[in-house]
Coordinates of C-alpha atoms in Angstrom, one line a residue:
Chain E
X1341 CA 22.3 0.2 10.1
X1342 CA 22.2 2.7 7.4
X1343 CA 20.6 6.1 7.8
X1344 CA 18.0 5.1 5.3
X1345 CA 17.0 2.0 7.4
X1346 CA 17.0 4.2 10.5
X1347 CA 14.7 6.7 8.9
X1348 CA 12.4 4.0 7.9
X1349 CA 12.3 2.5 11.3
X1350 CA 11.7 6.0 12.8
X1351 CA 9.0 6.8 10.4
X1352 CA 7.3 3.5 11.2
X1353 CA 7.5 4.1 14.9
X1354 CA 6.2 7.6 14.9
X1355 CA 3.5 7.1 12.4
X1356 CA 2.5 4.1 14.4
X1357 CA 2.1 6.2 17.5
X1358 CA -0.2 8.6 15.6
X1359 CA -2.3 5.8 14.3
X1360 CA -2.7 4.3 17.8
X1361 CA -3.7 7.8 19.0
X1362 CA -6.4 8.1 16.3
X1363 CA -7.4 4.5 17.5
X1364 CA -7.8 5.8 21.0
X1365 CA -10.0 8.7 19.9
X1366 CA -12.3 5.9 18.3
X1367 CA -12.1 3.8 21.5
X1368 CA -10.9 0.6 19.8
X1369 CA -9.4 -2.4 21.5
X1370 CA -5.8 -3.2 21.4
X1371 CA -5.9 -5.1 18.3
X1372 CA -7.6 -2.2 16.6
X1373 CA -4.9 -0.1 17.8
X1374 CA -2.3 -2.4 16.2
X1375 CA -4.3 -2.5 13.0
X1376 CA -4.7 1.3 12.6
X1377 CA -1.1 1.8 13.7
X1378 CA 0.4 -0.7 11.3
X1379 CA -1.7 0.7 8.3
X1380 CA -0.6 4.2 9.0
X1381 CA 3.0 3.2 9.7
X1382 CA 3.5 1.1 6.5
X1383 CA 0.9 2.8 4.1
X1384 CA 3.2 5.5 2.7
X1385 CA 6.2 3.3 2.3
X1386 CA 4.1 0.5 0.7
X1387 CA 2.7 2.7 -2.0
X1388 CA 6.3 4.0 -2.7
X1389 CA 7.7 0.5 -3.0
X1390 CA 4.8 -0.8 -5.1
X1391 CA 5.0 2.1 -7.6
X1392 CA 8.7 2.0 -7.8
X1393 CA 8.5 -1.8 -8.2
X1394 CA 10.8 -2.3 -5.2
X1395 CA 10.6 -5.9 -4.4
X1396 CA 9.8 -7.2 -1.8
X1397 CA 8.1 -4.4 -0.2
X1398 CA 10.1 -3.1 2.8
X1399 CA 8.0 -4.7 5.6
X1400 CA 7.8 -7.9 3.7
X1401 CA 11.6 -8.0 3.5
X1402 CA 11.8 -7.1 7.3
X1403 CA 8.7 -7.8 9.3
X1404 CA 10.5 -6.2 12.4
X1405 CA 9.0 -2.9 10.9
X1406 CA 5.4 -4.4 11.7
X1407 CA 6.5 -5.5 15.3
X1408 CA 7.7 -1.9 15.9
X1409 CA 4.3 -0.5 14.8
X1410 CA 2.6 -3.0 17.2
X1411 CA 5.0 -2.2 20.0
X1412 CA 4.2 1.6 19.4
X1413 CA 0.4 0.7 19.7
X1414 CA 0.9 -1.1 22.8
X1415 CA 2.7 1.7 24.2
X1416 CA -0.1 4.3 23.4
X1417 CA -2.8 1.9 24.7
X1418 CA -1.4 2.1 28.2
X1419 CA -0.3 5.6 28.2
X1420 CA -2.7 7.8 26.1
X1421 CA -4.8 8.7 28.9
X1422 CA -2.0 10.6 30.5
X1423 CA -2.0 13.4 27.9
X1424 CA -4.2 16.4 28.6
X1425 CA -4.9 16.9 24.8
X1426 CA -4.5 13.8 22.6
X1427 CA -5.3 16.0 19.5
X1428 CA -2.3 18.2 20.3
X1429 CA 0.1 15.3 20.8
X1430 CA -1.2 13.6 17.6
X1431 CA -0.6 16.7 15.6
X1432 CA 3.0 17.0 16.8
X1433 CA 3.9 13.4 16.5
X1434 CA 2.3 13.5 13.0
X1435 CA 4.7 16.5 12.3
X1436 CA 7.7 14.5 13.5
X1437 CA 6.7 11.4 11.5
X1438 CA 6.3 13.6 8.4
X1439 CA 9.8 14.8 9.0
X1440 CA 11.3 11.4 9.0
X1441 CA 9.1 9.8 6.3
X1442 CA 9.8 12.3 3.7
X1443 CA 13.6 11.8 3.8
X1444 CA 13.0 8.1 3.9
X1445 CA 10.8 8.3 0.6
X1446 CA 13.3 10.7 -0.9
X1447 CA 16.4 8.6 0.0
X1448 CA 14.9 5.5 -1.5
X1449 CA 14.1 7.2 -4.8
X1450 CA 17.4 8.7 -4.9
X1451 CA 19.3 5.4 -4.1
X1452 CA 17.4 3.9 -6.9
X1453 CA 18.7 6.5 -9.2
X1454 CA 15.4 8.2 -10.2
X1455 CA 15.0 11.5 -11.8
X1456 CA 14.5 14.7 -9.7
X1457 CA 10.9 14.9 -10.3
X1458 CA 10.2 11.2 -9.1
X1459 CA 12.5 11.9 -6.0
X1460 CA 10.2 14.9 -5.1
X1461 CA 7.0 12.9 -5.8
X1462 CA 8.2 9.9 -3.7
X1463 CA 9.2 12.1 -0.8
X1464 CA 5.7 13.7 -0.8
X1465 CA 3.8 10.4 -1.4
X1466 CA 5.9 8.5 1.4
X1467 CA 5.3 11.4 3.8
X1468 CA 1.7 12.1 3.2
X1469 CA -0.1 9.0 2.2
X1470 CA 0.2 6.9 5.5
X1471 CA -1.5 9.6 7.6
X1472 CA -4.1 10.2 4.8
X1473 CA -5.0 6.5 5.0
X1474 CA -5.3 6.8 8.7
X1475 CA -7.6 9.8 8.6
X1476 CA -9.8 8.5 5.8
X1477 CA -10.3 5.1 7.3
X1478 CA -11.0 6.5 10.8
X1479 CA -13.1 9.2 9.4
X1480 CA -11.0 12.2 10.7
X1481 CA -10.6 15.3 8.6
X1482 CA -7.3 14.5 7.0
X1483 CA -4.4 16.5 8.5
X1484 CA -2.9 16.6 5.1
X1485 CA -5.7 18.7 3.7
X1486 CA -6.4 20.9 6.6
X1487 CA -7.1 24.4 5.4
X1488 CA -4.4 27.1 6.1
X1489 CA -1.7 24.8 7.3
X1490 CA 1.6 23.9 5.6
X1491 CA 1.6 20.2 5.2
X1492 CA 2.3 19.0 1.6
X1493 CA 4.2 22.2 1.1
X1494 CA 6.5 21.2 4.0
X1495 CA 7.0 17.8 2.5
X1496 CA 7.7 19.2 -1.0
X1497 CA 10.2 21.7 0.4
X1498 CA 11.9 19.1 2.4
X1499 CA 12.3 16.9 -0.7
X1500 CA 13.5 19.9 -2.7
X1501 CA 16.2 20.6 0.0
X1502 CA 17.4 17.2 -0.3
X1503 CA 17.7 17.4 -4.1
X1504 CA 19.6 20.7 -3.8
X1505 CA 21.9 19.5 -0.9
X1506 CA 22.8 16.3 -2.7
X1507 CA 24.3 18.4 -5.5
X1508 CA 27.1 19.4 -3.1
X1509 CA 27.1 17.0 -0.3
X1510 CA 26.8 13.4 0.6
X1511 CA 23.3 11.7 0.6
X1512 CA 23.2 11.5 4.4
X1513 CA 23.6 15.3 4.8
X1514 CA 20.9 15.8 2.1
X1515 CA 18.5 13.6 4.1
X1516 CA 19.2 15.4 7.3
X1517 CA 18.7 18.7 5.6
X1518 CA 15.4 17.3 4.3
X1519 CA 14.2 16.2 7.7
X1520 CA 15.0 19.6 9.1
X1521 CA 13.3 21.8 6.4
X1522 CA 10.3 19.6 6.6
X1523 CA 10.0 19.8 10.4
X1524 CA 10.6 23.6 10.6
X1525 CA 8.1 24.5 7.9
X1526 CA 5.4 22.2 9.5
X1527 CA 6.2 23.3 13.1
X1528 CA 6.3 27.0 12.0
X1529 CA 2.9 26.6 10.5
X1530 CA 1.5 25.0 13.6
X1531 CA 3.3 27.6 16.0
X1532 CA 3.3 30.7 14.1
X1533 CA 0.6 30.3 11.5
X1534 CA 2.9 30.2 8.6
X1535 CA 0.8 29.5 5.5
X1536 CA 0.3 30.0 1.8
X1537 CA -2.7 32.1 0.7
X1538 CA -5.6 29.7 0.4
X1539 CA -8.3 29.8 -2.3
X1540 CA -11.1 32.1 -1.7
X1541 CA -13.9 32.3 -4.1
X1542 CA -15.9 35.4 -4.6
X1543 CA -19.3 34.7 -3.1
X1544 CA -21.0 32.7 -6.0
X1545 CA -24.1 33.8 -7.4
X1546 CA -25.5 30.3 -7.0
Chain O
X993 CA -10.2 -27.3 -7.9
X994 CA -7.8 -26.9 -4.9
X995 CA -9.0 -26.0 -1.5
X996 CA -7.1 -22.6 -1.9
X997 CA -9.0 -22.0 -5.2
X998 CA -12.3 -22.9 -3.5
X999 CA -11.5 -20.5 -0.6
X1000 CA -10.8 -17.7 -3.0
X1001 CA -14.1 -18.3 -4.9
X1002 CA -16.2 -18.5 -1.7
X1003 CA -14.4 -15.4 -0.4
X1004 CA -15.2 -13.4 -3.7
X1005 CA -18.8 -14.7 -3.7
X1006 CA -19.8 -13.8 -0.2
X1007 CA -17.9 -10.5 0.0
X1008 CA -19.7 -9.7 -3.3
X1009 CA -23.0 -10.3 -1.6
X1010 CA -22.0 -7.9 1.2
X1011 CA -20.9 -5.3 -1.3
X1012 CA -24.2 -5.6 -3.1
X1013 CA -26.0 -5.3 0.1
X1014 CA -24.3 -2.1 1.0
X1015 CA -25.1 -0.9 -2.6
X1016 CA -28.8 -1.6 -1.7
X1017 CA -28.7 0.6 1.3
X1018 CA -27.2 3.4 -1.0
X1019 CA -30.0 2.8 -3.6
X1020 CA -27.7 2.3 -6.5
X1021 CA -28.7 0.8 -9.9
X1022 CA -27.7 -2.7 -10.8
X1023 CA -24.3 -1.7 -12.5
X1024 CA -23.5 0.2 -9.1
X1025 CA -24.3 -2.9 -7.3
X1026 CA -21.7 -4.8 -9.4
X1027 CA -19.1 -2.1 -9.0
X1028 CA -19.3 -2.0 -5.2
X1029 CA -19.6 -5.9 -5.2
X1030 CA -16.5 -6.4 -7.4
X1031 CA -14.5 -3.9 -5.2
X1032 CA -15.3 -5.5 -2.1
X1033 CA -14.8 -8.9 -3.4
X1034 CA -11.4 -8.5 -5.0
X1035 CA -10.0 -5.6 -2.9
X1036 CA -8.3 -7.7 -0.2
X1037 CA -6.9 -10.2 -2.5
X1038 CA -5.7 -7.5 -4.9
X1039 CA -3.7 -5.8 -2.1
X1040 CA -2.3 -9.3 -1.1
X1041 CA -1.2 -10.2 -4.7
X1042 CA 0.2 -6.7 -5.4
X1043 CA 2.3 -6.6 -2.0
X1044 CA 3.5 -10.3 -2.5
X1045 CA 4.3 -9.4 -6.2
X1046 CA 2.1 -12.5 -7.1
X1047 CA 1.7 -12.2 -10.9
X1048 CA -0.8 -11.8 -12.4
X1049 CA -3.3 -10.8 -9.9
X1050 CA -5.8 -13.5 -9.1
X1051 CA -8.7 -12.0 -10.9
X1052 CA -6.6 -11.0 -13.9
X1053 CA -5.4 -14.7 -14.2
X1054 CA -9.0 -15.9 -13.7
X1055 CA -11.7 -13.3 -14.8
X1056 CA -14.4 -15.8 -13.6
X1057 CA -13.9 -14.4 -10.2
X1058 CA -15.3 -11.0 -11.3
X1059 CA -18.1 -12.8 -13.0
X1060 CA -19.0 -14.5 -9.8
X1061 CA -19.1 -11.1 -8.0
X1062 CA -21.4 -9.7 -10.7
X1063 CA -23.6 -12.9 -10.4
X1064 CA -23.8 -12.2 -6.7
X1065 CA -24.8 -8.6 -7.1
X1066 CA -27.6 -9.5 -9.5
X1067 CA -28.9 -12.1 -6.9
X1068 CA -28.9 -9.4 -4.2
X1069 CA -30.5 -6.7 -6.5
X1070 CA -33.5 -9.0 -6.9
X1071 CA -33.9 -10.4 -3.5
X1072 CA -32.6 -7.9 -0.9
X1073 CA -36.1 -6.5 -0.3
X1074 CA -37.0 -9.9 1.2
X1075 CA -35.0 -9.5 4.2
X1076 CA -36.4 -7.9 7.3
X1077 CA -33.1 -6.4 8.4
X1078 CA -30.5 -6.0 5.6
X1079 CA -28.0 -4.7 8.2
X1080 CA -28.3 -8.0 10.2
X1081 CA -27.9 -10.1 6.9
X1082 CA -24.9 -7.9 5.9
X1083 CA -23.2 -8.3 9.3
X1084 CA -23.5 -12.2 9.2
X1085 CA -22.6 -12.5 5.5
X1086 CA -19.6 -10.3 6.3
X1087 CA -18.6 -12.7 9.1
X1088 CA -18.8 -15.7 6.9
X1089 CA -16.8 -13.8 4.1
X1090 CA -14.1 -13.0 6.7
X1091 CA -14.0 -16.6 7.6
X1092 CA -13.1 -17.8 4.2
X1093 CA -10.9 -14.8 3.1
X1094 CA -8.5 -15.1 6.1
X1095 CA -7.6 -18.7 5.2
X1096 CA -7.5 -17.6 1.5
X1097 CA -4.8 -15.1 2.3
X1098 CA -3.0 -17.2 4.9
X1099 CA -2.9 -20.1 2.4
X1100 CA -1.4 -18.1 -0.4
X1101 CA 1.4 -16.7 1.8
X1102 CA 2.1 -20.2 3.1
X1103 CA 2.3 -21.7 -0.4
X1104 CA 4.7 -18.9 -1.4
X1105 CA 6.8 -20.0 1.5
X1106 CA 6.7 -16.7 3.5
X1107 CA 7.6 -16.3 7.1
X1108 CA 5.1 -16.7 10.0
X1109 CA 4.8 -12.9 10.4
X1110 CA 4.0 -12.3 6.8
X1111 CA 1.5 -15.2 6.8
X1112 CA -0.3 -13.6 9.8
X1113 CA -0.3 -10.1 8.2
X1114 CA -1.5 -11.4 4.8
X1115 CA -4.3 -13.4 6.5
X1116 CA -5.5 -10.2 8.3
X1117 CA -5.0 -7.9 5.2
X1118 CA -6.9 -10.4 2.8
X1119 CA -9.7 -10.6 5.3
X1120 CA -10.2 -7.1 6.3
X1121 CA -9.2 -4.8 3.5
X1122 CA -12.0 -5.7 0.9
X1123 CA -14.7 -4.9 3.6
X1124 CA -12.8 -1.8 4.6
X1125 CA -12.7 -0.4 1.1
X1126 CA -16.5 -1.2 0.7
X1127 CA -17.3 0.8 4.0
X1128 CA -15.0 3.6 3.3
X1129 CA -16.1 4.1 -0.4
X1130 CA -19.9 4.0 0.6
X1131 CA -19.4 6.1 3.7
X1132 CA -20.5 3.5 6.2
X1133 CA -18.9 3.0 9.6
X1134 CA -16.2 0.3 8.9
X1135 CA -17.3 -2.9 10.4
X1136 CA -13.6 -3.6 10.9
X1137 CA -13.3 -0.7 13.3
X1138 CA -16.6 -1.0 15.2
X1139 CA -16.1 -0.5 18.9
X1140 CA -16.3 -3.4 21.1
X1141 CA -16.5 -6.2 18.5
X1142 CA -14.0 -8.8 17.7
X1143 CA -13.0 -8.4 13.9
X1144 CA -9.2 -7.9 13.3
X1145 CA -8.9 -10.1 16.4
X1146 CA -10.8 -12.9 14.9
X1147 CA -8.8 -12.6 11.7
X1148 CA -5.5 -12.7 13.6
X1149 CA -6.5 -15.5 15.8
X1150 CA -7.6 -17.5 12.7
X1151 CA -4.3 -17.0 11.0
X1152 CA -2.4 -17.9 14.1
X1153 CA -4.5 -21.0 14.3
X1154 CA -3.5 -21.9 10.7
X1155 CA 0.2 -21.5 11.5
X1156 CA 0.0 -23.7 14.6
X1157 CA -2.0 -26.4 12.9
X1158 CA 0.3 -26.5 10.0
X1159 CA 3.1 -27.6 12.2
X1160 CA 1.5 -30.9 12.6
X1161 CA -1.1 -31.4 9.9
X1162 CA -1.5 -30.9 6.3
X1163 CA -2.2 -27.3 4.8
X1164 CA -5.7 -28.0 4.0
X1165 CA -6.6 -29.0 7.7
X1166 CA -4.7 -25.8 8.8
X1167 CA -6.9 -23.7 6.5
X1168 CA -10.1 -25.3 7.8
X1169 CA -9.0 -24.7 11.4
X1170 CA -8.3 -20.9 10.4
X1171 CA -11.8 -20.6 8.9
X1172 CA -13.5 -22.3 12.1
X1173 CA -11.4 -20.1 14.6
X1174 CA -12.0 -16.9 12.6
X1175 CA -15.9 -17.6 12.3
X1176 CA -16.4 -18.7 16.0
X1177 CA -14.7 -15.7 17.4
X1178 CA -16.5 -13.3 15.2
X1179 CA -19.8 -15.1 15.6
X1180 CA -19.3 -15.2 19.4
X1181 CA -18.6 -11.5 19.5
X1182 CA -21.9 -10.8 17.6
X1183 CA -23.9 -13.2 19.5
X1184 CA -22.5 -13.2 23.1
X1185 CA -20.7 -9.9 23.1
X1186 CA -17.3 -11.3 23.4
X1187 CA -14.7 -8.6 23.3
X1188 CA -11.4 -7.3 24.3
X1189 CA -11.3 -4.3 26.7
X1190 CA -11.5 -1.2 24.7
X1191 CA -9.4 1.9 25.3
X1192 CA -11.3 4.4 27.6
X1193 CA -9.6 7.8 28.5
X1194 CA -10.0 9.4 31.7
X1195 CA -12.1 12.4 31.0
X1196 CA -9.6 14.8 29.5
X1197 CA -9.3 18.2 31.1
X1198 CA -9.5 19.8 27.6
Chain J
X1007 CA 2.6 11.1 -29.9
X1008 CA 0.2 8.0 -30.5
X1009 CA -3.4 8.2 -29.7
X1010 CA -2.9 6.3 -26.5
X1011 CA -0.5 8.8 -25.2
X1012 CA -2.7 11.5 -26.2
X1013 CA -5.6 10.1 -24.3
X1014 CA -3.3 9.5 -21.2
X1015 CA -2.3 13.2 -21.4
X1016 CA -5.9 14.5 -21.8
X1017 CA -7.2 12.3 -19.1
X1018 CA -4.5 13.5 -16.7
X1019 CA -5.2 17.1 -17.6
X1020 CA -9.0 17.1 -17.3
X1021 CA -9.0 14.9 -14.1
X1022 CA -6.5 17.3 -12.6
X1023 CA -8.8 20.2 -13.3
X1024 CA -11.7 18.3 -11.5
X1025 CA -9.3 17.6 -8.6
X1026 CA -8.4 21.3 -8.4
X1027 CA -12.0 22.3 -8.3
X1028 CA -12.7 20.0 -5.4
X1029 CA -9.8 21.5 -3.7
X1030 CA -11.1 24.9 -4.3
X1031 CA -14.4 23.9 -2.7
X1032 CA -12.3 22.8 0.3
X1033 CA -10.4 26.1 0.2
X1034 CA -7.0 24.5 0.1
X1035 CA -3.7 26.4 -0.7
X1036 CA -2.0 26.1 -4.2
X1037 CA 0.1 23.1 -3.1
X1038 CA -3.0 21.5 -1.8
X1039 CA -4.6 22.1 -5.1
X1040 CA -1.6 20.3 -6.8
X1041 CA -1.7 17.4 -4.4
X1042 CA -5.5 16.7 -5.0
X1043 CA -5.1 17.3 -8.7
X1044 CA -2.2 15.0 -9.1
X1045 CA -3.9 12.2 -7.0
X1046 CA -7.1 12.5 -9.0
X1047 CA -5.2 12.6 -12.4
X1048 CA -2.9 9.7 -11.7
X1049 CA -4.9 7.5 -9.4
X1050 CA -6.9 5.4 -11.9
X1051 CA -3.9 5.0 -14.2
X1052 CA -1.8 4.0 -11.4
X1053 CA -4.0 1.3 -10.2
X1054 CA -4.3 0.0 -13.7
X1055 CA -0.5 -0.1 -14.2
X1056 CA 0.1 -1.8 -10.8
X1057 CA -2.5 -4.4 -11.4
X1058 CA -1.3 -5.2 -14.9
X1059 CA 2.3 -5.1 -13.6
X1060 CA 3.0 -2.6 -16.3
X1061 CA 6.6 -1.3 -15.5
X1062 CA 7.4 1.5 -14.8
X1063 CA 4.1 3.2 -13.9
X1064 CA 3.1 5.7 -16.6
X1065 CA 3.9 8.8 -14.7
X1066 CA 7.2 7.3 -13.4
X1067 CA 8.2 6.8 -16.9
X1068 CA 7.1 10.2 -17.9
X1069 CA 7.0 12.7 -15.1
X1070 CA 5.6 15.3 -17.6
X1071 CA 2.3 13.8 -16.7
X1072 CA 2.5 15.1 -13.2
X1073 CA 3.7 18.5 -14.5
X1074 CA 0.5 18.8 -16.5
X1075 CA -1.5 18.0 -13.4
X1076 CA 0.3 20.9 -11.6
X1077 CA -0.3 23.2 -14.6
X1078 CA -4.0 22.3 -14.4
X1079 CA -4.2 22.9 -10.7
X1080 CA -2.5 26.5 -11.1
X1081 CA -5.0 27.2 -13.9
X1082 CA -8.0 26.4 -11.7
X1083 CA -6.4 28.3 -8.6
X1084 CA -6.4 31.5 -10.5
X1085 CA -9.8 31.1 -12.5
X1086 CA -12.1 29.1 -10.4
X1087 CA -13.8 32.2 -8.9
X1088 CA -15.0 33.2 -12.4
X1089 CA -17.4 30.2 -12.6
X1090 CA -21.0 30.8 -11.4
X1091 CA -21.4 27.2 -10.2
X1092 CA -18.2 25.3 -9.6
X1093 CA -20.2 22.1 -9.0
X1094 CA -21.8 22.3 -12.5
X1095 CA -18.3 22.8 -14.0
X1096 CA -16.9 20.0 -12.0
X1097 CA -19.6 17.6 -13.1
X1098 CA -19.2 18.2 -16.7
X1099 CA -15.3 18.3 -16.5
X1100 CA -15.6 14.9 -14.8
X1101 CA -17.8 13.6 -17.5
X1102 CA -15.2 14.7 -20.1
X1103 CA -12.4 13.2 -18.1
X1104 CA -14.3 10.0 -17.8
X1105 CA -14.7 9.9 -21.6
X1106 CA -10.9 10.1 -22.1
X1107 CA -9.8 7.9 -19.2
X1108 CA -12.0 5.0 -20.1
X1109 CA -10.5 4.6 -23.7
X1110 CA -7.0 5.2 -22.1
X1111 CA -7.5 2.1 -19.8
X1112 CA -9.2 0.2 -22.5
X1113 CA -6.4 0.8 -25.0
X1114 CA -3.5 -0.2 -22.6
X1115 CA -5.3 -3.4 -21.7
X1116 CA -5.9 -4.2 -25.4
X1117 CA -2.3 -3.3 -26.4
X1118 CA -1.1 -5.6 -23.8
X1119 CA -3.1 -8.3 -25.3
X1120 CA -5.5 -8.9 -22.4
X1121 CA -8.8 -10.9 -22.7
X1122 CA -12.1 -9.0 -23.3
X1123 CA -13.1 -9.3 -19.7
X1124 CA -9.9 -7.7 -18.6
X1125 CA -10.1 -4.9 -21.1
X1126 CA -13.7 -4.1 -19.8
X1127 CA -12.5 -4.1 -16.1
X1128 CA -9.5 -1.9 -16.9
X1129 CA -11.5 0.6 -18.8
X1130 CA -13.9 0.9 -16.0
X1131 CA -11.2 0.9 -13.3
X1132 CA -9.0 3.5 -15.1
X1133 CA -12.0 5.8 -15.6
X1134 CA -13.6 5.5 -12.2
X1135 CA -11.0 5.1 -9.5
X1136 CA -9.3 8.5 -9.9
X1137 CA -12.3 10.4 -9.3
X1138 CA -13.5 8.0 -6.6
X1139 CA -10.1 8.7 -4.7
X1140 CA -10.6 12.4 -5.1
X1141 CA -14.1 12.3 -3.6
X1142 CA -13.1 9.8 -0.8
X1143 CA -10.1 11.9 0.3
X1144 CA -12.0 15.1 0.1
X1145 CA -15.0 13.7 1.8
X1146 CA -17.4 14.5 -1.1
X1147 CA -20.3 12.1 -1.9
X1148 CA -18.6 10.1 -4.8
X1149 CA -20.0 11.1 -8.2
X1150 CA -19.4 7.4 -9.2
X1151 CA -22.0 6.3 -6.7
X1152 CA -24.4 9.1 -7.1
X1153 CA -28.0 7.7 -7.0
X1154 CA -29.9 7.7 -10.3
X1155 CA -27.1 8.7 -12.7
X1156 CA -25.2 6.7 -15.4
X1157 CA -21.5 6.6 -14.4
X1158 CA -20.1 3.2 -14.2
X1159 CA -22.5 2.2 -16.8
X1160 CA -21.3 4.7 -19.2
X1161 CA -17.8 3.6 -18.6
X1162 CA -18.6 -0.1 -19.0
X1163 CA -20.7 0.6 -22.3
X1164 CA -17.8 2.7 -23.6
X1165 CA -15.3 -0.2 -23.0
X1166 CA -17.7 -2.6 -24.6
X1167 CA -18.1 -0.3 -27.7
X1168 CA -14.4 -0.3 -28.0
X1169 CA -14.2 -4.2 -27.8
X1170 CA -17.0 -4.5 -30.5
X1171 CA -15.5 -1.8 -32.8
X1172 CA -12.1 -3.5 -32.5
X1173 CA -13.4 -6.6 -34.2
X1174 CA -13.9 -4.7 -37.5
X1175 CA -11.8 -1.5 -37.3
X1176 CA -8.3 -0.3 -36.2
X1177 CA -7.7 0.3 -32.5
X1178 CA -7.7 4.1 -32.9
X1179 CA -11.3 4.0 -34.2
X1180 CA -12.3 1.7 -31.4
X1181 CA -10.9 4.0 -28.9
X1182 CA -12.7 7.0 -30.4
X1183 CA -16.0 5.0 -30.4
X1184 CA -15.3 4.2 -26.8
X1185 CA -14.9 7.9 -25.9
X1186 CA -18.1 9.0 -27.7
X1187 CA -20.2 6.2 -26.3
X1188 CA -18.9 6.9 -22.6
X1189 CA -19.5 10.8 -23.1
X1190 CA -23.0 10.5 -24.7
X1191 CA -24.3 8.2 -22.0
X1192 CA -23.0 10.3 -19.2
X1193 CA -24.1 13.5 -20.7
X1194 CA -27.5 12.1 -21.5
X1195 CA -27.8 11.1 -18.0
X1196 CA -26.9 14.6 -16.7
X1197 CA -29.1 16.4 -19.3
X1198 CA -32.1 14.2 -19.9
X1199 CA -32.1 12.0 -16.8
X1200 CA -31.2 8.7 -18.5
X1201 CA -30.9 6.2 -15.9
X1202 CA -31.2 2.5 -14.9
X1203 CA -33.8 1.5 -12.4
X1204 CA -32.4 1.9 -8.9
X1205 CA -32.9 -0.5 -6.1
X1206 CA -35.8 0.3 -4.0
X1207 CA -36.5 -1.8 -0.9
X1208 CA -40.1 -2.3 0.3
X1209 CA -40.4 -0.5 3.4
X1210 CA -38.7 -2.8 5.9
X1211 CA -40.6 -3.9 9.1
X1212 CA -37.6 -2.9 11.0

C-alpha cells in the first residue's frame, strides 16, 4: 500500500468516526450512523475526484473504503456512550481527520501534476468539505466556520508546507510534513487559542 | 420505454411533487416551486450520474425530465390547499418517490456492470440525496435523518433485494422487488412504527 | 479576453464580495472570508462544468479565478465596517452577481451547442447555486428562496431573453440582453416590490 492510499484509508476511517459521533448526537439508528459516516468520510475526496475528473471516484474503484466507514460507524454505535464528552472527542477526531485528509488531497493533486494553486485548493477542499457536509446535513454549526479557531488556515498551511517540502524532498516526506503542520496548527488553536484576528464591525448605525 | 426509463420518470415526477409541497410550506411563488421541485427531482440521479461518470447526465440527455418536474410543481401550486395535512401528504409521496428512485439508481448501476457494493450504494444515494437536498435547502428537518423511522434502511434493503433477486430472475423482476421491499419497509415504519434501535447515550456527566 | 471570460471573471469577483460579506456577518477570520468567498464565487460555475462534463472545470484551467475571489475577500475584510447596512450592500451585490453569472452560464451552454432547455437550466443553475451554497453553509435564509421576491424568475427571464435575442443577433448581444433583463427584474423586485403571486394555503383544518 502506498502512503497516499494509507492516507485515504486513514482519512475515511477517522472522518467516519466523526460522522458517527454526530449521528449519535442526533440519536439515529445504526443505518443512520453508517449513512452520515459514509457521507462525511467520502464527501471531500468525492468532490476532489469529480473536480479533477479522476475516474473512477476513489471509493467506486475500491468499495473497501465504504466498508471501512461502515465499520467505524458500528464501532461508535457501541462505544460512544463511554465518552464523558462526545463533543470533545468529536472535535479532536475531526482535527486528526483533517490532518490526514489534507495530505491525501494534496498528494493526489501533486501526483496528477497539477499546479501549486490547484494543489493548495485540493488540499483544503478534501480536508474541509466532508466535515462541512456532515455539519450542514445534521444541522450542526460547521466546525470549519467556527469563529476564532484555525481550521481552513491549518489546512491551507499544511498544503503549503507540502508544496515547499516537495521542492527539496520526496513526496512522502512532503505529505508527512503536511499532516504535521495541519495537526499542530489545529491542535494549537484548540489547546492554546491560537487564532487569526477575526472581523469585527464597528457597531453599525442600523 | 424501458422499465428503467419509466422508473426514472416516475421518480422525477413524485420527488418533484414533494419538492413543490415543501415550497408550498415556505410560501414561494410558482417559479420557486419549480426550482425546488427540479432540484429535488434531479438531485439524486445527478449525483449518481456524475459519480458513475455517466455522460451526459440523464436530464441533460433528456430535458423532458425537467419539464415533468415543472409540470408537477404547477399541479401542486394549484391543488396543495385542498389537502388537510400537507405534511402527511408530503411524507407519503416521499415514501413513494423513495420506492421508485432506489430501483432507478440500482438499475443504472447494474446495467453499467458495477459490483454489488456500488449497486447498493447507488441505490441508496439515488433514493436519499434528492430529498436530502430539498430539506437542507428549505431548512426542514431531513426526512432521511428523522429519529426512529426506517428510511436509509428501507433504501438499503430494497437495493439488497434487487441484488438477490437478480441472481435468479431478470433485471425487471429484480427492480420491482426492490420497489416493493423499499415501500413496504418505509410504509410499515410510518404506519406501525417499525424501527431499528436508536442510539441512546447514558446521561453524560458533562 | 472574450466576453464570456469577462462575465466569468466579473461573476467570480462580485459573488466573492457577497461571500465575504456573509463571512463578515459570521465574524470569521480572513482565511474564513476567503473560504466562503471562493465557495460562493466558484460554486455555480463548478456545478455547471461538472454537469456539462466541461473539462477541466473553469477554475482548475485558470486558477486566477480563485485568486480574484481571494482578492475580493481581502478587500471586504478591510472595508466592510464602512457600510451602514451590510445586508443592504450584500443584497445589491448579489443582484449584480446574479446578473453576470446568468449570462456566463447561458453563454457556456450556448457555445457548447446545447438545446434551448439546457441553456435555460444552466443559466439558472450557474446564477443561483453559488449564492445558495453560501447561504446554506453560513446558515442564512437563502436569498434565492426569499418569499415574495423575484430571484429564480429573474434568472430564468434573463436566460430566455438570451435565447430569443440570439435568434436575430450575435451571441455577445444576447448575453448583454440577458444581463440587463436579469438585473432589471431583480432590481425592480427589490425597489418596487415586483413579484409573482405566492402560494397561500387556506387555513388548514389541522
